[in-house]
Amino acid sequence: MTEPTGLKSWITTVDHKRIGKLYFWTAFCFFLVGGIEALLIRSQLAQPNGHIVDARTYNELFTMHGTTMIFLALMPLSVAFFNFIVPLQIGARDVAFPRLNAFSYWVFLLGGIFMNLSWFVGPLFHAGRMSVAPNGGWFGYANLTERQYSIGPNIDFWLLGLQILGVSSLAGGFNFVITILNLRAPGMKMMRLPVFTWMTLVTSFLLITAFPVITVALAFLMFDRFFGTHFYELSGGGDPVLWQHLFWIFGHPEVYILILPAMGAVSEILPTFSRKPLFGYTVVVYSGILIAFMGWGVWSHHMFSVGLGPIADAVFSSTTMLIAIPTGVKIFNWIATLWGGQIRFDTPLLFAVGFIAMFIIGGLSGVTHASPPADLQQTDTYYVVAHIHYVLFGGTVFGLFAGMYYWWPKMTGRLLSETLGKTHFWLMLIGMNLAFFPMHFIGLLGMPRRVYTYSPDLGVSDLNLVSTIGAFLIAVSMLIFIWNIIRTRTKGKIAGDNPWQGATLEWATSSPPAVYNFAQIPTVHSRLPLWNEPESVAQRAPSGHIHVPDGSWWPLVAASGLPLLATSLISGQLWLAFVAAAVLLVGIFKWGFEPFEV
Amino acid sequence: MHRHYRLIQRCLPGLLLLGLLAVGACAGPFPQTTLHPKSDLGFAIDHLFTGIFAWATAVFVVVEGLLVYALIRFRAKPGAPVPHPTHGHTALEITWTLAPVLILVMVAVPTIRTIFATQAPAPAGSLKVEVIGHQWWWEYRYPDLGVVTANELHIPVGKTIALDMTSNDVIHSFWIPAIAAKRDVVPGHVNHIVFKADTLGEYMGQCAEFCGDSHANMRLRAFVETDSAFNAWVANQKQPPVDPKPNTIQATGKDDFAHGACIACHTIQGVSAGMIGPNLTHLASRTTIAGATFPDDSIDLIQWVNHAPSRKPGAVMMDMNLPQANLQAIVAYLMSLK
């Protein structure tokens, strides 16, 4: 059977591999947008009293840089791999709910577009400038976000955009929990799951438990801003600190939502390239689960300067330090995996090792601000900016690039160039250390974060210039990666089924896989089927018709109801709310009654 | 010398990674640094941080060393057999679980001690100062001394200071790295910092919590003074404002001020009672204006009075667009308010 091509086939697709690719390209575009925002920020700070952008624009840039990178780039890049790789790793033909999967993607895309439209629609709101982009920080602390202090639609775009994206994350989270629990191939017991799939499962549980919290927090804010309630407003008996508790109860699990998938990818890559099974598989899996659980008990470490009192500070400090234990255990197991191996230094391994090396630094600076008194000097300074970027760039982004180089041949059938890949790696490693290492000093020497300008008297001008140079070096490394992708489309080496001699099921099928993934659903008897029992999972030509679900328009229709609903609120047009609700309901209704097979 | 030694010690991982940068970080005067504490509070925090930093450095060296060693030692050699498939090792797992536990105990014990030591209530006889955050300037009230001022905090050396802090609008964070560390300033809450500065001098600080358009311009100064200098400052602040001699430009300025828009927002004792902006009764005794962002001189004041929002984005004070003569007069008057 042949795969349909053309625009319609992509818009209506419910194939997890195509949705994975859509996620990838969309998230990668947002990653570039967030990167351009970062370059503008760094240009402004390259020298004291910078004048590249004005204060308002700068505040929009750092808000949208954080929001974009977290919600529109890193999370969906992880989800791209959940989509493409997890069904293959567990030997399934698709996810449990293919149309819900398409719905998740369209909601993500439209939510991202909705939020970013705010850059251009100022005139519609008589703002006197082109941009009304969110400007309250990605953490959006009340009561600055209340209408009294943020009059324009900026914060509305942010809160409504995040609400839309939350729907996507929830739907995706449920889908992957159910997929992983129910669609495993025969013999694929839980403790035989590849670690990437395990971390996808853990992350999905975090998504469906953490997002309701931010949903509630944002609903309160929406009510405050639109309907005159006072959840975060002193005048009506509310309290701005409530927002901080709610936001960080979501926000800390969110950190693990961002890092666990990258840890999963690294746990796949290290064994493949050292030709040894993962050391301490059980411990690595359980420490991932433990990190996710413990992530719920540490939120107030983001609030050590709020004045919660010594008891709360001591408790949250202790719980935070405890998380360092399972994290450290993972790192030791990764090093032990390399130990005694035959390590091949292909690009995926370089990025995986870069992840470990940089994540250690981020983890250790994290321990220094797990101590509340020390944190009193560090919080809200560039020291924390350094920390978060060692964790999310040195950690998550390196882990995701490791995954890209590793799984690119599976997704496209062609290997990315090793020469360009290694150039990309070294430039990115040097660039990130130039960009982010000086920030430790910049912070300790007294520069707060989120400032559009700083005085030359602080003595941090040179360090800031170095940091800016590093940021542009990272940008150059991205251009090399993009060139690598373009070049590989036509000139890349044909990969074959298993170019890296990987051990897990995704390498048992063709590259790229046929629409049905596996001609025969494999039966597995071990954790590393392609190393231990290659013949039992080997694929033959399909023996007959293999059913895969048909495409559908309705997930897209239903998804488009959500940004319409948000638009009605932000524009104050009640009639639009009815149109939006109708679109949403018709989409869901038609989707629900769509014939199963056409 | 000791100080420099400590700073260099801290730069060590930097030297390992990027020697170049460490050199950059070890130069120059750093008026807002957290690394040269000048108070009991600052020293307690710095002492704790130095200890944790030493542990972090040790762990960094060991773990990165193991990683690099493994990468070099176990790189693939052509023709080598498939490595032995080790799956794990219980004793090792227990070891590298317990090792971090021990290190974290070494970090947690001094941490918790310092938490309670630094958050103890202020002893009786402390000098009380109320700090009120505004978008984007700081108001200080000395309730026992009857003094109200803005942006520049004056305190006596060697005396325990008790800051009671709150906000008039959004959340800010009060930060003087060398002497007072940092604490958020939250509307509806009163937060405390208790500290004793031990070295005379002028210290820089600024708001650390993002608080809107001009967050970057919400800066502050602290002057740690001898008792006699502090008492002289208090005595001067308690004086009524300087009254200009008749028929001077200052007198014209006072008249313009008293009949202009200024009075809606600013207090000059006996002249006006506005409560929105800083108290100007002794404006000329301060060294800076506009949230300690610009020097307190005629040139900057003239620009400020006529074009506040362009110098400080989002400023509530609007463009006054005064005729040149009135502007000169008002600024001359303000500059006379020692």
mmCIF file of C-alpha atoms in Angstrom, chain A residues 199-471:
data_model
loop_
_atom_site.group_PDB
_atom_site.id
_atom_site.type_symbol
_atom_site.label_atom_id
_atom_site.label_comp_id
_atom_site.label_asym_id
_atom_site.label_seq_id
_atom_site.Cartn_x
_atom_site.Cartn_y
_atom_site.Cartn_z
ATOM 1 C CA MET A 199 10.643 8.716 30.438
ATOM 2 C CA THR A 200 7.858 9.538 27.966
ATOM 3 C CA LEU A 201 5.447 7.734 30.275
ATOM 4 C CA VAL A 202 6.727 9.583 33.343
ATOM 5 C CA THR A 203 6.628 12.910 31.494
ATOM 6 C CA SER A 204 3.076 12.223 30.297
ATOM 7 C CA PHE A 205 1.938 11.613 33.861
ATOM 8 C CA LEU A 206 3.572 14.897 34.834
ATOM 9 C CA LEU A 207 1.776 16.656 31.970
ATOM 10 C CA ILE A 208 -1.653 15.439 33.016
ATOM 11 C CA THR A 209 -1.046 16.252 36.665
ATOM 12 C CA ALA A 210 0.842 19.548 36.394
ATOM 13 C CA PHE A 211 -1.141 21.291 33.673
ATOM 14 C CA PRO A 212 -4.421 21.388 35.593
ATOM 15 C CA VAL A 213 -2.623 23.485 38.226
ATOM 16 C CA ILE A 214 -1.490 26.153 35.769
ATOM 17 C CA THR A 215 -4.921 25.981 34.149
ATOM 18 C CA VAL A 216 -6.523 26.907 37.457
ATOM 19 C CA ALA A 217 -3.938 29.635 38.116
ATOM 20 C CA LEU A 218 -4.525 31.109 34.652
ATOM 21 C CA ALA A 219 -8.307 30.852 35.021
ATOM 22 C CA PHE A 220 -8.068 32.923 38.220
ATOM 23 C CA LEU A 221 -5.944 35.476 36.368
ATOM 24 C CA MET A 222 -8.376 35.510 33.466
ATOM 25 C CA PHE A 223 -11.262 36.130 35.870
ATOM 26 C CA ASP A 224 -9.301 38.913 37.581
ATOM 27 C CA ARG A 225 -8.495 40.589 34.281
ATOM 28 C CA PHE A 226 -11.776 40.164 32.462
ATOM 29 C CA PHE A 227 -14.486 39.773 35.073
ATOM 30 C CA GLY A 228 -13.295 41.841 38.030
ATOM 31 C CA THR A 229 -12.533 39.111 40.556
ATOM 32 C CA HIS A 230 -9.647 39.578 43.022
ATOM 33 C CA PHE A 231 -7.794 36.292 43.343
ATOM 34 C CA TYR A 232 -4.406 37.984 43.243
ATOM 35 C CA GLU A 233 -5.446 41.475 44.199
ATOM 36 C CA LEU A 234 -4.996 42.860 47.652
ATOM 37 C CA SER A 235 -7.865 45.325 47.339
ATOM 38 C CA GLY A 236 -10.414 42.505 47.165
ATOM 39 C CA GLY A 237 -8.834 40.290 49.790
ATOM 40 C CA GLY A 238 -6.684 38.305 47.363
ATOM 41 C CA ASP A 239 -2.964 37.749 47.573
ATOM 42 C CA PRO A 240 -0.352 37.977 44.819
ATOM 43 C CA VAL A 241 1.689 35.266 46.552
ATOM 44 C CA LEU A 242 -1.092 32.767 45.746
ATOM 45 C CA TRP A 243 -0.074 33.031 42.100
ATOM 46 C CA GLN A 244 3.528 32.144 42.954
ATOM 47 C CA HIS A 245 2.483 28.995 44.815
ATOM 48 C CA LEU A 246 0.187 27.855 42.022
ATOM 49 C CA PHE A 247 2.625 28.757 39.283
ATOM 50 C CA TRP A 248 5.556 26.922 40.850
ATOM 51 C CA ILE A 249 3.536 23.876 41.866
ATOM 52 C CA PHE A 250 3.102 23.595 38.110
ATOM 53 C CA GLY A 251 6.465 25.119 37.292
ATOM 54 C CA HIS A 252 8.736 22.712 39.028
ATOM 55 C CA PRO A 253 7.214 19.541 37.558
ATOM 56 C CA GLU A 254 7.409 21.475 34.294
ATOM 57 C CA VAL A 255 11.196 21.573 34.688
ATOM 58 C CA TYR A 256 11.166 17.783 34.777
ATOM 59 C CA ILE A 257 8.772 17.675 31.836
ATOM 60 C CA LEU A 258 11.530 19.505 29.977
ATOM 61 C CA ILE A 259 14.495 17.417 31.162
ATOM 62 C CA LEU A 260 13.214 13.823 31.481
ATOM 63 C CA PRO A 261 12.682 13.205 27.738
ATOM 64 C CA ALA A 262 16.240 14.386 27.054
ATOM 65 C CA MET A 263 17.486 12.082 29.803
ATOM 66 C CA GLY A 264 15.544 9.276 28.113
ATOM 67 C CA ALA A 265 17.171 9.979 24.752
ATOM 68 C CA VAL A 266 20.630 10.018 26.331
ATOM 69 C CA SER A 267 19.869 6.700 28.036
ATOM 70 C CA GLU A 268 19.202 5.205 24.573
ATOM 71 C CA ILE A 269 22.227 6.696 22.860
ATOM 72 C CA LEU A 270 24.964 5.872 25.388
ATOM 73 C CA PRO A 271 24.387 2.078 25.220
ATOM 74 C CA THR A 272 24.226 2.093 21.418
ATOM 75 C CA PHE A 273 27.509 3.926 20.998
ATOM 76 C CA SER A 274 29.420 2.151 23.751
ATOM 77 C CA ARG A 275 27.994 -1.210 22.623
ATOM 78 C CA LYS A 276 26.986 -2.041 26.173
ATOM 79 C CA PRO A 277 23.550 -2.258 27.768
ATOM 80 C CA LEU A 278 22.513 0.653 29.956
ATOM 81 C CA PHE A 279 24.156 0.239 33.357
ATOM 82 C CA GLY A 280 21.580 -0.084 36.147
ATOM 83 C CA TYR A 281 18.474 0.046 33.907
ATOM 84 C CA THR A 282 16.145 -0.508 36.843
ATOM 85 C CA VAL A 283 17.828 2.177 38.918
ATOM 86 C CA VAL A 284 17.743 4.658 36.035
ATOM 87 C CA VAL A 285 14.030 4.037 35.490
ATOM 88 C CA TYR A 286 13.153 4.247 39.160
ATOM 89 C CA SER A 287 15.234 7.372 39.689
ATOM 90 C CA GLY A 288 13.320 8.980 36.810
ATOM 91 C CA ILE A 289 10.048 8.097 38.522
ATOM 92 C CA LEU A 290 11.413 9.306 41.859
ATOM 93 C CA ILE A 291 12.507 12.638 40.369
ATOM 94 C CA ALA A 292 9.000 13.107 38.999
ATOM 95 C CA PHE A 293 7.400 12.398 42.375
ATOM 96 C CA MET A 294 9.839 14.510 44.348
ATOM 97 C CA GLY A 295 9.382 17.337 41.845
ATOM 98 C CA TRP A 296 6.006 17.953 43.489
ATOM 99 C CA GLY A 297 7.511 18.747 46.870
ATOM 100 C CA VAL A 298 9.992 21.477 46.079
ATOM 101 C CA TRP A 299 8.079 24.349 44.513
ATOM 102 C CA SER A 300 8.820 26.923 47.199
ATOM 103 C CA HIS A 301 12.530 26.837 46.407
ATOM 104 C CA HIS A 302 11.576 29.314 43.685
ATOM 105 C CA MET A 303 10.276 31.530 46.474
ATOM 106 C CA PHE A 304 13.062 31.660 49.069
ATOM 107 C CA SER A 305 13.114 35.451 48.898
ATOM 108 C CA VAL A 306 9.333 35.801 49.321
ATOM 109 C CA GLY A 307 9.566 35.584 53.104
ATOM 110 C CA LEU A 308 7.728 32.337 53.875
ATOM 111 C CA GLY A 309 9.584 31.994 57.168
ATOM 112 C CA PRO A 310 12.464 29.828 58.360
ATOM 113 C CA ILE A 311 10.454 26.590 58.731
ATOM 114 C CA ALA A 312 9.191 26.621 55.143
ATOM 115 C CA ASP A 313 12.647 27.596 53.896
ATOM 116 C CA ALA A 314 14.283 24.733 55.784
ATOM 117 C CA VAL A 315 11.751 22.140 54.588
ATOM 118 C CA PHE A 316 11.822 23.128 50.936
ATOM 119 C CA SER A 317 15.592 23.414 51.022
ATOM 120 C CA SER A 318 15.860 19.845 52.291
ATOM 121 C CA THR A 319 13.412 18.379 49.775
ATOM 122 C CA THR A 320 15.231 20.200 46.992
ATOM 123 C CA MET A 321 18.601 18.825 48.013
ATOM 124 C CA LEU A 322 17.099 15.322 48.080
ATOM 125 C CA ILE A 323 16.326 15.552 44.344
ATOM 126 C CA ALA A 324 20.048 15.819 43.706
ATOM 127 C CA ILE A 325 20.359 12.178 44.808
ATOM 128 C CA PRO A 326 18.349 10.405 42.069
ATOM 129 C CA THR A 327 19.751 12.893 39.564
ATOM 130 C CA GLY A 328 23.304 12.071 40.628
ATOM 131 C CA VAL A 329 22.505 8.364 40.470
ATOM 132 C CA LYS A 330 21.477 8.762 36.831
ATOM 133 C CA ILE A 331 24.720 10.494 35.975
ATOM 134 C CA PHE A 332 26.802 7.801 37.665
ATOM 135 C CA ASN A 333 24.907 5.087 35.784
ATOM 136 C CA TRP A 334 25.508 6.865 32.487
ATOM 137 C CA ILE A 335 29.231 7.078 33.177
ATOM 138 C CA ALA A 336 29.205 3.404 34.186
ATOM 139 C CA THR A 337 27.504 2.617 30.865
ATOM 140 C CA LEU A 338 30.416 4.201 29.028
ATOM 141 C CA TRP A 339 32.896 2.450 31.358
ATOM 142 C CA GLY A 340 34.389 -0.645 29.757
ATOM 143 C CA GLY A 341 32.628 0.014 26.458
ATOM 144 C CA GLN A 342 33.846 0.462 22.901
ATOM 145 C CA ILE A 343 32.827 4.097 22.488
ATOM 146 C CA ARG A 344 32.192 5.330 18.923
ATOM 147 C CA PHE A 345 32.354 9.118 18.748
ATOM 148 C CA ASP A 346 29.565 9.713 16.273
ATOM 149 C CA THR A 347 27.595 12.956 16.552
ATOM 150 C CA PRO A 348 24.709 11.556 18.644
ATOM 151 C CA LEU A 349 27.196 10.374 21.267
ATOM 152 C CA LEU A 350 28.971 13.736 21.312
ATOM 153 C CA PHE A 351 25.717 15.522 22.066
ATOM 154 C CA ALA A 352 24.754 12.915 24.676
ATOM 155 C CA VAL A 353 28.099 13.326 26.427
ATOM 156 C CA GLY A 354 27.777 17.117 26.089
ATOM 157 C CA PHE A 355 24.442 16.759 27.861
ATOM 158 C CA ILE A 356 26.048 14.939 30.803
ATOM 159 C CA ALA A 357 29.003 17.313 31.076
ATOM 160 C CA MET A 358 26.863 20.469 30.972
ATOM 161 C CA PHE A 359 24.036 19.100 33.074
ATOM 162 C CA ILE A 360 26.513 18.372 35.875
ATOM 163 C CA ILE A 361 27.404 22.069 35.985
ATOM 164 C CA GLY A 362 23.736 23.079 36.002
ATOM 165 C CA GLY A 363 22.994 20.531 38.701
ATOM 166 C CA LEU A 364 25.805 21.758 40.927
ATOM 167 C CA SER A 365 24.868 25.428 40.624
ATOM 168 C CA GLY A 366 21.339 24.205 41.446
ATOM 169 C CA VAL A 367 22.632 22.821 44.734
ATOM 170 C CA THR A 368 24.097 26.235 45.590
ATOM 171 C CA HIS A 369 20.691 27.862 45.362
ATOM 172 C CA ALA A 370 18.927 24.997 47.084
ATOM 173 C CA SER A 371 20.390 26.682 50.161
ATOM 174 C CA PRO A 372 17.972 29.532 50.962
ATOM 175 C CA PRO A 373 20.471 31.955 52.521
ATOM 176 C CA ALA A 374 22.856 31.535 49.582
ATOM 177 C CA ASP A 375 19.903 31.818 47.226
ATOM 178 C CA LEU A 376 19.074 35.211 48.742
ATOM 179 C CA GLN A 377 22.098 36.579 46.890
ATOM 180 C CA GLN A 378 21.531 34.496 43.749
ATOM 181 C CA THR A 379 17.824 34.537 43.031
ATOM 182 C CA ASP A 380 16.685 36.940 40.310
ATOM 183 C CA THR A 381 20.280 37.482 39.205
ATOM 184 C CA TYR A 382 22.226 36.314 36.177
ATOM 185 C CA TYR A 383 23.597 33.490 38.316
ATOM 186 C CA VAL A 384 20.179 31.840 38.013
ATOM 187 C CA VAL A 385 20.075 32.652 34.304
ATOM 188 C CA ALA A 386 23.354 30.735 34.011
ATOM 189 C CA HIS A 387 21.898 27.833 35.990
ATOM 190 C CA ILE A 388 18.693 27.556 33.974
ATOM 191 C CA HIS A 389 20.617 27.626 30.694
ATOM 192 C CA TYR A 390 23.083 24.945 31.808
ATOM 193 C CA VAL A 391 20.076 22.798 32.649
ATOM 194 C CA LEU A 392 17.769 23.636 29.751
ATOM 195 C CA PHE A 393 20.308 24.405 27.022
ATOM 196 C CA GLY A 394 23.287 22.346 28.190
ATOM 197 C CA GLY A 395 20.819 19.688 29.303
ATOM 198 C CA THR A 396 17.593 19.594 27.324
ATOM 199 C CA VAL A 397 18.787 21.156 24.059
ATOM 200 C CA PHE A 398 21.921 19.006 23.910
ATOM 201 C CA GLY A 399 19.793 15.944 24.721
ATOM 202 C CA LEU A 400 17.289 16.839 22.002
ATOM 203 C CA PHE A 401 20.034 17.374 19.416
ATOM 204 C CA ALA A 402 21.495 14.016 20.444
ATOM 205 C CA GLY A 403 18.053 12.592 19.702
ATOM 206 C CA MET A 404 17.838 14.423 16.365
ATOM 207 C CA TYR A 405 21.160 13.083 15.095
ATOM 208 C CA TYR A 406 20.337 9.630 16.467
ATOM 209 C CA TRP A 407 16.818 9.267 15.083
ATOM 210 C CA TRP A 408 17.109 11.457 11.963
ATOM 211 C CA PRO A 409 18.010 8.427 9.800
ATOM 212 C CA LYS A 410 14.972 6.574 11.168
ATOM 213 C CA MET A 411 12.699 9.545 10.469
ATOM 214 C CA THR A 412 13.997 10.375 6.980
ATOM 215 C CA GLY A 413 15.966 7.370 5.777
ATOM 216 C CA ARG A 414 19.162 9.405 5.455
ATOM 217 C CA LEU A 415 22.074 10.034 7.794
ATOM 218 C CA LEU A 416 22.996 13.604 8.655
ATOM 219 C CA SER A 417 26.556 14.521 7.726
ATOM 220 C CA GLU A 418 29.019 13.576 10.459
ATOM 221 C CA THR A 419 31.477 16.348 9.550
ATOM 222 C CA LEU A 420 28.826 19.052 9.744
ATOM 223 C CA GLY A 421 27.361 17.387 12.836
ATOM 224 C CA LYS A 422 30.650 17.445 14.686
ATOM 225 C CA THR A 423 31.297 21.061 13.662
ATOM 226 C CA HIS A 424 27.826 21.896 14.932
ATOM 227 C CA PHE A 425 28.545 20.130 18.226
ATOM 228 C CA TRP A 426 31.849 21.832 18.962
ATOM 229 C CA LEU A 427 30.631 25.288 17.987
ATOM 230 C CA MET A 428 27.513 24.867 20.083
ATOM 231 C CA LEU A 429 29.509 23.592 23.072
ATOM 232 C CA ILE A 430 31.994 26.456 22.912
ATOM 233 C CA GLY A 431 29.229 28.963 22.162
ATOM 234 C CA MET A 432 27.083 27.900 25.071
ATOM 235 C CA ASN A 433 29.957 28.024 27.543
ATOM 236 C CA LEU A 434 30.966 31.455 26.294
ATOM 237 C CA ALA A 435 27.368 32.610 26.493
ATOM 238 C CA PHE A 436 26.354 31.147 29.833
ATOM 239 C CA PHE A 437 29.454 30.556 31.949
ATOM 240 C CA PRO A 438 30.204 34.283 32.392
ATOM 241 C CA MET A 439 26.624 34.728 33.604
ATOM 242 C CA HIS A 440 27.598 32.999 36.876
ATOM 243 C CA PHE A 441 30.035 35.847 37.499
ATOM 244 C CA ILE A 442 27.728 38.526 36.121
ATOM 245 C CA GLY A 443 25.121 37.468 38.681
ATOM 246 C CA LEU A 444 27.479 37.109 41.637
ATOM 247 C CA LEU A 445 28.923 40.514 40.799
ATOM 248 C CA GLY A 446 25.491 42.038 41.206
ATOM 249 C CA MET A 447 23.555 42.173 37.939
ATOM 250 C CA PRO A 448 19.877 41.294 38.331
ATOM 251 C CA ARG A 449 18.049 39.446 35.564
ATOM 252 C CA ARG A 450 15.257 40.910 33.394
ATOM 253 C CA VAL A 451 16.865 44.347 33.159
ATOM 254 C CA TYR A 452 16.882 46.040 29.769
ATOM 255 C CA THR A 453 19.891 48.134 30.710
ATOM 256 C CA TYR A 454 22.692 48.213 33.240
ATOM 257 C CA SER A 455 25.221 50.719 34.429
ATOM 258 C CA PRO A 456 28.854 50.552 33.310
ATOM 259 C CA ASP A 457 29.680 51.102 37.011
ATOM 260 C CA LEU A 458 28.745 47.503 37.792
ATOM 261 C CA GLY A 459 31.962 46.321 36.126
ATOM 262 C CA VAL A 460 30.250 43.531 34.175
ATOM 263 C CA SER A 461 30.367 45.060 30.690
ATOM 264 C CA ASP A 462 33.193 42.861 29.375
ATOM 265 C CA LEU A 463 31.611 39.702 30.689
ATOM 266 C CA ASN A 464 28.338 40.663 29.029
ATOM 267 C CA LEU A 465 30.104 41.215 25.732
ATOM 268 C CA VAL A 466 31.693 37.758 25.953
ATOM 269 C CA SER A 467 28.279 36.293 26.671
ATOM 270 C CA THR A 468 26.828 38.001 23.596
ATOM 271 C CA ILE A 469 29.632 36.661 21.417
ATOM 272 C CA GLY A 470 28.845 33.188 22.734
ATOM 273 C CA ALA A 471 25.173 33.604 21.850
#
